[in-house]
Short mmCIF file of C-alpha atoms and ligand atoms in Angstrom, two decimals:
data_model
loop_
_atom_site.label_atom_id
_atom_site.label_comp_id
_atom_site.label_asym_id
_atom_site.label_seq_id
_atom_site.Cartn_x
_atom_site.Cartn_y
_atom_site.Cartn_z
CA MET A 1 -72.27 87.04 -65.06
CA GLY A 2 -72.18 89.71 -68.25
CA SER A 3 -74.88 92.08 -68.95
CA SER A 4 -75.71 89.98 -71.95
CA ALA A 5 -76.72 87.33 -69.58
CA ARG A 6 -80.66 87.59 -68.12
CA ARG A 7 -80.95 88.01 -64.05
CA ARG A 8 -83.44 86.36 -62.53
CA VAL A 9 -85.81 88.73 -60.37
CA ALA A 10 -88.02 88.96 -57.92
CA VAL A 11 -90.87 92.04 -57.11
CA VAL A 12 -92.09 92.59 -54.35
CA GLY A 13 -95.40 94.69 -53.37
CA ALA A 14 -96.17 93.68 -57.08
CA THR A 15 -99.76 94.33 -56.61
CA GLY A 16 -99.60 98.30 -55.55
CA VAL A 17 -99.13 100.77 -57.56
CA ALA A 18 -95.66 101.21 -57.78
CA GLY A 19 -95.46 97.15 -58.08
CA GLN A 20 -97.57 97.06 -61.52
CA GLN A 21 -95.12 99.54 -63.20
CA PHE A 22 -92.24 97.39 -62.22
CA LEU A 23 -94.01 94.09 -64.18
CA THR A 24 -94.61 96.73 -66.95
CA SER A 25 -91.61 97.47 -67.48
CA LEU A 26 -89.93 94.16 -66.81
CA GLY A 27 -92.10 92.21 -69.51
CA ASN A 28 -90.35 90.70 -72.04
CA HIS A 29 -87.12 92.78 -70.50
CA PRO A 30 -83.45 92.04 -72.35
CA TRP A 31 -81.46 91.40 -68.93
CA PHE A 32 -84.21 90.55 -66.50
CA GLU A 33 -86.43 88.08 -66.25
CA VAL A 34 -89.10 88.48 -62.95
CA LYS A 35 -89.17 84.75 -61.25
CA ARG A 36 -90.77 85.91 -58.36
CA LEU A 37 -93.71 88.07 -57.09
CA ALA A 38 -94.32 88.33 -53.32
CA ALA A 39 -96.88 91.45 -51.53
CA SER A 40 -98.58 90.98 -47.94
CA GLU A 41 -100.13 87.81 -46.43
CA ARG A 42 -103.70 89.09 -47.84
CA SER A 43 -102.31 88.19 -51.44
CA ALA A 44 -99.80 85.22 -50.48
CA GLY A 45 -100.92 81.61 -52.11
CA LYS A 46 -103.50 83.59 -55.06
CA LYS A 47 -102.60 83.45 -58.63
CA PHE A 48 -101.63 86.88 -58.97
CA SER A 49 -104.60 87.94 -61.26
CA ASP A 50 -106.61 86.22 -58.54
CA ALA A 51 -104.80 88.89 -55.91
CA ILE A 52 -105.84 91.66 -57.79
CA LYS A 53 -109.52 90.64 -58.40
CA ASN A 54 -111.84 92.60 -56.01
CA PRO A 55 -115.10 89.93 -53.91
CA ASN A 56 -117.59 92.05 -57.15
CA GLY A 57 -115.22 90.83 -59.80
CA SER A 58 -113.73 94.36 -60.68
CA THR A 59 -109.93 94.24 -61.10
CA ARG A 60 -107.29 96.09 -59.20
CA TRP A 61 -104.68 96.95 -62.33
CA PHE A 62 -103.80 100.59 -62.65
CA THR A 63 -101.99 100.93 -65.09
CA SER A 64 -103.10 102.18 -68.68
CA GLU A 65 -100.22 99.17 -70.33
CA PRO A 66 -102.05 95.95 -70.01
CA CYS A 67 -100.05 93.60 -67.13
CA PRO A 68 -97.65 91.18 -69.39
CA LYS A 69 -99.89 87.96 -69.44
CA GLU A 70 -96.58 85.90 -68.48
CA PHE A 71 -96.98 87.07 -64.32
CA LEU A 72 -101.00 86.82 -64.83
CA ASN A 73 -100.26 82.50 -63.20
CA ILE A 74 -97.70 83.73 -61.24
CA THR A 75 -98.43 82.35 -57.43
CA VAL A 76 -97.70 85.30 -55.17
CA GLU A 77 -95.43 85.11 -52.08
CA ASN A 78 -95.48 86.45 -48.66
CA ALA A 79 -92.98 88.66 -48.96
CA GLU A 80 -91.63 87.68 -45.29
CA LYS A 81 -90.89 84.34 -46.83
CA LEU A 82 -89.83 85.18 -50.31
CA ILE A 83 -87.78 82.22 -51.58
CA LEU A 84 -84.48 83.85 -52.62
CA ASP A 85 -82.21 80.62 -53.98
CA ASP A 86 -82.88 81.57 -57.36
CA ILE A 87 -83.12 84.97 -57.27
CA ASP A 88 -79.98 87.60 -58.41
CA ILE A 89 -81.93 90.88 -57.91
CA VAL A 90 -85.48 91.91 -55.95
CA PHE A 91 -87.30 94.91 -56.34
CA THR A 92 -89.63 96.67 -54.34
CA ALA A 93 -92.65 98.37 -53.81
CA ILE A 94 -94.27 98.38 -50.48
CA GLU A 95 -94.30 100.80 -47.80
CA SER A 96 -91.24 101.78 -45.18
CA ASP A 97 -92.91 99.73 -42.49
CA ALA A 98 -92.86 96.57 -44.31
CA ALA A 99 -89.72 97.59 -45.99
CA LYS A 100 -87.58 97.60 -42.75
CA ILE A 101 -88.20 93.70 -42.30
CA VAL A 102 -88.07 92.23 -45.26
CA GLU A 103 -84.86 94.56 -47.51
CA PRO A 104 -82.69 93.55 -44.27
CA ILE A 105 -83.65 90.00 -44.94
CA TYR A 106 -83.19 90.18 -48.87
CA ALA A 107 -79.88 91.69 -48.97
CA ALA A 108 -78.44 89.28 -47.08
CA ARG A 109 -78.16 87.64 -49.81
CA VAL A 110 -78.90 89.59 -52.90
CA PRO A 111 -78.99 92.89 -54.72
CA VAL A 112 -81.94 94.72 -53.64
CA ILE A 113 -83.48 98.60 -55.82
CA SER A 114 -85.80 99.44 -53.53
CA THR A 115 -88.72 102.49 -53.89
CA ALA A 116 -89.30 102.90 -50.00
CA SER A 117 -88.03 105.24 -47.84
CA ALA A 118 -86.70 102.66 -45.33
CA PHE A 119 -83.29 102.85 -45.73
CA ARG A 120 -82.79 106.40 -47.88
CA TYR A 121 -81.60 108.20 -44.78
CA GLU A 122 -78.63 105.67 -43.45
CA ALA A 123 -75.72 106.51 -44.01
CA ASP A 124 -74.12 103.91 -46.19
CA VAL A 125 -77.05 103.64 -48.29
CA PRO A 126 -76.52 105.27 -51.75
CA VAL A 127 -79.39 106.87 -52.98
CA PHE A 128 -78.97 106.63 -56.77
CA LEU A 129 -80.70 108.45 -59.78
CA PRO A 130 -79.48 107.45 -63.19
CA GLY A 131 -76.69 109.72 -64.60
CA VAL A 132 -76.66 111.56 -61.26
CA ASN A 133 -74.01 109.70 -58.67
CA ILE A 134 -72.86 106.81 -59.91
CA ASP A 135 -69.26 107.79 -57.42
CA HIS A 136 -71.98 107.20 -54.50
CA ALA A 137 -71.74 103.30 -55.58
CA GLY A 138 -68.73 103.23 -53.23
CA ILE A 139 -70.36 103.29 -50.11
CA ILE A 140 -71.83 99.81 -50.64
CA ALA A 141 -68.90 97.83 -49.67
CA LYS A 142 -69.37 99.44 -46.12
CA GLN A 143 -72.66 98.69 -45.97
CA GLN A 144 -72.17 95.31 -46.87
CA LYS A 145 -69.39 94.33 -44.06
CA ALA A 146 -71.13 96.46 -41.70
CA ARG A 147 -74.26 94.69 -41.65
CA GLY A 148 -72.52 91.43 -42.61
CA TRP A 149 -74.75 91.07 -45.90
CA LYS A 150 -73.95 90.07 -49.65
CA GLY A 151 -76.26 91.86 -50.73
CA PHE A 152 -76.97 95.60 -50.34
CA VAL A 153 -79.83 97.61 -49.84
CA THR A 154 -80.39 100.69 -52.57
CA PRO A 155 -83.96 102.64 -52.28
CA GLY A 156 -84.60 104.97 -55.35
CA PRO A 157 -85.40 109.17 -54.62
CA ASN A 158 -88.74 110.08 -53.36
CA CYS A 159 -90.73 110.60 -56.59
CA THR A 160 -91.01 115.17 -55.44
CA THR A 161 -87.29 114.19 -54.79
CA VAL A 162 -86.77 112.90 -58.43
CA GLY A 163 -86.68 115.51 -60.82
CA LEU A 164 -86.39 118.15 -59.36
CA VAL A 165 -82.48 116.55 -58.51
CA MET A 166 -82.45 115.57 -62.39
CA THR A 167 -82.95 119.44 -63.09
CA LEU A 168 -80.46 120.59 -60.34
CA LYS A 169 -77.61 118.20 -61.25
CA PRO A 170 -76.41 120.01 -64.81
CA LEU A 171 -76.70 123.21 -62.76
CA TYR A 172 -74.61 122.51 -59.80
CA ASP A 173 -72.39 121.19 -61.75
CA LYS A 174 -71.82 123.82 -63.73
CA PHE A 175 -72.28 126.86 -61.76
CA GLY A 176 -72.69 125.67 -58.42
CA ILE A 177 -75.93 126.37 -56.08
CA ASN A 178 -76.29 128.94 -52.82
CA SER A 179 -79.86 127.39 -51.67
CA VAL A 180 -83.04 126.18 -53.41
CA ILE A 181 -86.94 126.71 -52.72
CA MET A 182 -89.46 124.60 -54.35
CA THR A 183 -93.47 124.22 -54.11
CA SER A 184 -94.54 121.26 -55.53
CA MET A 185 -98.24 119.89 -57.36
CA GLN A 186 -98.31 116.44 -56.95
CA ALA A 187 -100.64 113.84 -58.42
CA VAL A 188 -102.56 111.50 -56.18
CA SER A 189 -101.28 108.18 -57.87
CA GLY A 190 -97.90 109.28 -55.59
CA ALA A 191 -100.37 108.54 -52.20
CA GLY A 192 -100.63 105.10 -53.53
CA ARG A 193 -104.08 102.53 -53.22
CA SER A 194 -103.13 101.73 -49.65
CA PRO A 195 -105.13 103.76 -48.43
CA GLY A 196 -104.51 106.25 -50.85
CA VAL A 197 -106.19 110.25 -51.25
CA LEU A 198 -109.72 109.99 -51.23
CA SER A 199 -111.39 111.71 -54.14
CA TYR A 200 -114.02 113.41 -51.91
CA ASP A 201 -111.38 115.35 -50.46
CA ILE A 202 -108.87 115.78 -53.51
CA LEU A 203 -111.77 117.04 -56.23
CA ASP A 204 -112.07 121.01 -56.66
CA ASN A 205 -109.53 121.51 -54.43
CA VAL A 206 -105.45 121.43 -53.05
CA VAL A 207 -104.71 120.05 -50.06
CA PRO A 208 -101.52 121.87 -48.85
CA TYR A 209 -99.20 119.29 -46.74
CA ILE A 210 -98.50 115.75 -47.40
CA PRO A 211 -96.88 114.43 -43.91
CA LYS A 212 -93.01 114.24 -44.19
CA GLU A 213 -92.94 114.89 -47.77
CA GLU A 214 -90.95 118.54 -47.31
CA GLU A 215 -88.51 116.90 -44.88
CA LYS A 216 -87.42 114.18 -47.59
CA VAL A 217 -87.12 115.87 -50.36
CA GLN A 218 -84.48 118.25 -48.70
CA THR A 219 -82.46 115.69 -47.29
CA GLU A 220 -82.77 113.45 -50.07
CA THR A 221 -81.23 116.92 -52.36
CA GLN A 222 -78.82 116.93 -50.40
CA LYS A 223 -77.57 113.51 -50.00
CA ILE A 224 -78.23 112.23 -53.75
CA LEU A 225 -76.17 115.45 -55.09
CA GLY A 226 -73.51 115.41 -51.72
CA LYS A 227 -69.82 114.41 -52.25
CA TYR A 228 -68.37 110.75 -51.26
CA ASP A 229 -64.73 111.03 -50.84
CA GLY A 230 -64.14 107.23 -49.51
CA ASN A 231 -65.08 107.22 -46.43
CA THR A 232 -68.58 109.11 -46.47
CA ILE A 233 -71.48 110.77 -48.07
CA THR A 234 -71.08 114.70 -47.32
CA PRO A 235 -74.79 116.24 -48.14
CA ALA A 236 -74.30 118.91 -50.48
CA PRO A 237 -73.76 122.25 -48.36
CA PHE A 238 -77.14 124.21 -49.54
CA ASN A 239 -79.99 124.88 -48.37
CA VAL A 240 -83.43 123.74 -49.92
CA SER A 241 -86.84 124.69 -48.43
CA CYS A 242 -90.10 123.19 -49.73
CA THR A 243 -93.72 123.27 -49.91
CA CYS A 244 -95.36 120.23 -51.12
CA THR A 245 -99.23 120.19 -52.05
CA ARG A 246 -101.28 117.78 -53.42
CA VAL A 247 -103.04 118.24 -56.23
CA ASN A 248 -106.09 117.11 -58.54
CA VAL A 249 -103.93 115.28 -61.20
CA ILE A 250 -103.51 111.83 -61.69
CA ASP A 251 -99.85 111.39 -62.62
CA GLY A 252 -96.90 113.78 -62.87
CA HIS A 253 -95.82 115.43 -60.12
CA THR A 254 -95.17 119.87 -61.54
CA GLU A 255 -92.59 121.38 -59.25
CA ALA A 256 -92.22 125.30 -59.63
CA ALA A 257 -88.32 125.89 -58.53
CA PHE A 258 -86.63 129.11 -57.46
CA VAL A 259 -82.25 128.92 -57.31
CA SER A 260 -79.77 130.70 -56.33
CA LEU A 261 -76.69 129.71 -58.43
CA LYS A 262 -73.35 130.33 -56.64
CA ASN A 263 -72.24 132.00 -60.20
CA LYS A 264 -74.70 134.78 -62.44
CA ALA A 265 -75.96 132.37 -65.04
CA THR A 266 -77.84 134.05 -68.38
CA THR A 267 -81.10 132.05 -69.19
CA ASP A 268 -79.38 131.34 -72.00
CA ASP A 269 -76.26 129.54 -70.26
CA VAL A 270 -78.83 127.90 -68.70
CA LYS A 271 -80.32 126.57 -70.95
CA LYS A 272 -76.94 125.06 -72.94
CA VAL A 273 -76.16 123.36 -69.40
CA TRP A 274 -79.89 121.33 -69.49
CA LYS A 275 -79.47 121.15 -73.61
CA GLU A 276 -76.02 118.58 -73.22
CA ALA A 277 -76.39 117.59 -69.65
CA TYR A 278 -76.28 113.54 -69.50
CA ALA A 279 -75.56 112.83 -72.33
CA GLU A 280 -72.75 110.55 -71.21
CA PHE A 281 -74.84 108.39 -69.67
CA ILE A 282 -77.42 107.72 -72.47
CA GLN A 283 -74.71 107.35 -74.54
CA MET A 284 -74.46 103.95 -72.48
CA GLY A 285 -78.14 102.88 -74.32
CA LEU A 286 -79.58 101.23 -71.69
CA PRO A 287 -82.53 99.15 -72.41
CA SER A 288 -84.74 101.26 -69.84
CA ALA A 289 -82.69 104.67 -71.14
CA PRO A 290 -84.82 107.24 -72.98
CA PRO A 291 -83.40 109.60 -75.23
CA GLU A 292 -82.86 112.25 -73.37
CA LEU A 293 -83.15 112.61 -69.62
CA ILE A 294 -84.30 115.98 -69.57
CA SER A 295 -85.72 118.33 -72.12
CA TYR A 296 -86.87 122.25 -72.19
CA THR A 297 -89.43 123.86 -73.60
CA GLU A 298 -90.34 127.46 -74.84
CA ASP A 299 -93.97 126.81 -74.52
CA PRO A 300 -94.79 129.12 -72.27
CA PHE A 301 -97.88 127.08 -70.91
CA ARG A 302 -95.97 123.87 -70.65
CA PRO A 303 -94.94 121.31 -69.16
CA GLN A 304 -98.12 120.44 -67.60
CA PRO A 305 -99.24 117.00 -66.38
CA ARG A 306 -101.66 115.81 -69.12
CA LEU A 307 -99.60 116.67 -71.97
CA ASP A 308 -96.08 115.83 -70.69
CA ARG A 309 -96.07 113.41 -68.30
CA ASP A 310 -95.34 110.56 -70.85
CA MET A 311 -92.47 111.75 -72.64
CA ASN A 312 -90.67 109.28 -73.14
CA ASN A 313 -92.47 106.37 -71.65
CA GLY A 314 -92.85 108.76 -68.67
CA MET A 315 -88.84 108.79 -68.48
CA THR A 316 -87.60 112.51 -69.49
CA THR A 317 -88.18 115.75 -67.02
CA SER A 318 -89.52 118.13 -68.34
CA ILE A 319 -88.96 121.84 -67.99
CA GLY A 320 -90.24 125.82 -68.97
CA ARG A 321 -90.65 128.47 -68.16
CA LEU A 322 -87.04 129.39 -67.01
CA ARG A 323 -86.49 133.47 -65.67
CA GLU A 324 -84.17 135.37 -64.69
CA ASP A 325 -85.73 135.44 -60.29
CA GLY A 326 -84.92 139.69 -58.75
CA VAL A 327 -85.33 138.35 -55.71
CA LEU A 328 -82.94 135.57 -54.87
CA PRO A 329 -78.99 136.86 -55.69
CA ASN A 330 -78.30 135.17 -59.14
CA GLY A 331 -81.51 133.97 -59.26
CA ILE A 332 -83.36 131.44 -62.47
CA LYS A 333 -86.67 129.87 -61.65
CA TYR A 334 -88.58 127.69 -63.76
CA VAL A 335 -91.40 124.97 -63.36
CA LEU A 336 -91.21 121.48 -64.35
CA LEU A 337 -92.64 118.10 -64.37
CA SER A 338 -91.54 114.46 -63.70
CA HIS A 339 -93.68 111.23 -64.38
CA ASN A 340 -93.91 109.64 -60.59
CA THR A 341 -94.75 106.11 -60.63
CA LYS A 342 -92.47 105.93 -63.78
CA PHE A 343 -88.99 107.26 -64.11
CA GLY A 344 -89.97 108.21 -60.02
CA ALA A 345 -90.34 104.98 -59.01
CA ALA A 346 -90.83 101.68 -60.88
CA LYS A 347 -88.98 102.35 -64.40
CA GLY A 348 -85.61 104.62 -63.16
CA ALA A 349 -85.35 101.67 -60.69
CA VAL A 350 -85.08 98.84 -63.29
CA LEU A 351 -83.35 101.42 -65.09
CA THR A 352 -81.49 102.28 -62.06
CA ALA A 353 -80.33 98.78 -61.96
CA GLU A 354 -79.36 98.97 -65.74
CA TYR A 355 -77.01 101.47 -64.47
CA LEU A 356 -75.72 99.50 -62.05
CA ILE A 357 -75.19 96.51 -64.21
CA LYS A 358 -73.64 98.14 -66.75
CA ARG A 359 -70.89 99.43 -64.09
CA GLU A 360 -70.22 97.10 -62.59
CA VAL A 361 -71.72 97.36 -59.14
CA ILE A 362 -74.02 94.38 -59.72
CA HIS A 363 -72.33 91.75 -61.01
N1 LIG B 1 -96.93 105.48 -56.01
C1 LIG B 1 -95.85 106.11 -56.39
O1 LIG B 1 -95.73 107.73 -57.19
C2 LIG B 1 -93.92 105.79 -55.75
C3 LIG B 1 -93.73 106.68 -55.77
C4 LIG B 1 -92.05 107.05 -55.21
C5 LIG B 1 -91.70 105.71 -54.43
N2 LIG B 1 -93.28 105.28 -54.20
C6 LIG B 1 -92.94 104.19 -52.76
O2 LIG B 1 -93.16 102.84 -53.03
C7 LIG B 1 -93.65 102.11 -52.49
C8 LIG B 1 -95.08 101.23 -52.35
O3 LIG B 1 -96.01 101.86 -53.29
P1 LIG B 1 -97.26 102.34 -53.82
O4 LIG B 1 -97.94 103.62 -54.28
O5 LIG B 1 -96.98 101.07 -55.15
O6 LIG B 1 -98.47 101.67 -52.27
P2 LIG B 1 -99.56 100.69 -52.68
O7 LIG B 1 -100.15 100.96 -54.18
O8 LIG B 1 -100.33 100.68 -51.87
O9 LIG B 1 -98.73 99.25 -52.46
C9 LIG B 1 -98.72 98.33 -51.63
C10 LIG B 1 -98.20 97.42 -52.08
O10 LIG B 1 -97.27 96.79 -50.71
C11 LIG B 1 -97.82 95.76 -50.40
N3 LIG B 1 -98.39 95.63 -49.31
C12 LIG B 1 -98.02 96.07 -48.26
N4 LIG B 1 -97.77 95.85 -46.74
C13 LIG B 1 -97.07 95.03 -46.81
C14 LIG B 1 -96.94 93.75 -46.15
N5 LIG B 1 -96.20 93.51 -44.34
N6 LIG B 1 -95.80 92.91 -46.82
C15 LIG B 1 -95.25 93.20 -48.01
N7 LIG B 1 -95.79 94.10 -48.68
C16 LIG B 1 -96.87 94.42 -49.01
C17 LIG B 1 -99.16 95.40 -51.04
O11 LIG B 1 -99.66 94.38 -51.19
P3 LIG B 1 -101.20 93.71 -51.17
O12 LIG B 1 -101.76 93.53 -52.46
O13 LIG B 1 -101.42 92.55 -50.73
O14 LIG B 1 -101.95 94.53 -49.53
C18 LIG B 1 -98.83 96.37 -52.44
O15 LIG B 1 -98.26 95.33 -52.96
C19 LIG B 1 -93.93 102.95 -51.35
O16 LIG B 1 -93.07 102.97 -50.11
C20 LIG B 1 -93.61 104.01 -51.89
O17 LIG B 1 -93.70 105.16 -50.83
C21 LIG B 1 -94.72 105.23 -54.61
#
């Protein structure tokens, strides 16, 4: 099948925050046609428009763009019984425990592009970021052989890892990295809606702990920037230390990063590297690709979630406040912002799928 034919896809977890972002990303998509929707058995058997309706008449549609009309009448299936006969690719947006059960069922037959963490840390599972690590695709054959699957599973990174790695990749390639220290200020939408963060806990507040998040960001950063030698992915050898916090922001994760570079670089050197990064990826002209994957601003008061998260439809990581750091060897420090439910989840996963098709990892 060439990249011009539309692949038939299913969206699992379609009723949730990330699932709904899948639907807005896939409405009228030139390469994908949504054939099936699935969620828990609570929603199964209902039309999508009914599955997102509360008994009091309110609708649980969480994104600012409307749901593409063609999806409203699709009957939601039980994720565990999803019919795959007419499906080429499955996008999943469900919690990890549920993903552990259903993703292998799908992967036995078709590629699964996931937003869940269930398989992220398995040695034979690549975690792709657009423009960053397509060279890890070779490990998919090993995954298929070991597990007896015709398809495969590839989860995207945690939404907090995403912006950090997009900014680190060009630095790592050009200057090398000794260590990274990062403090995040994460939006409430990153916690989803089941049950999510109570307004009573987050209004007028900062919550200084997000369970398991720091370990995820540390491990995933090393894995994504790791080296694939034709057999295994060896994690990048620098240490990553994080403090992850939840703040009173709806969408957009802000992160303050401190990076010790292997080779000294001025702030002008760093800005130049960021400016030139990802040109080859952008030139591929994929349908969901933004005009730039990262963007540096000289305004010392930016990036800000409210003003910058929707740059290029939430697909661009904004960077600002680059300074030399006098504490770390060859240190630099900066602030980044990336949209957690767009590039950081569904839209990023759709772009990854386009990337895998273009590079013939998905045939
Ligand atoms: N929110 C973000 O910013 C973000 C970013 C990156 C990655 N993620 C990841 O994306 C996944 C979904 O997160 P979310 O924020 O969209 O959560 P969410 O809003 O709570 O949505 C959860 C979805 O999973 C479905 N579900 C629940 N239990 C299920 C089961 N046993 N079997 C099948 N489906 C089930 C729900 O269906 P019902 O409506 O039927 O209950 C709903 O569609 C998680 O793994 C999360 O870590 C989220």
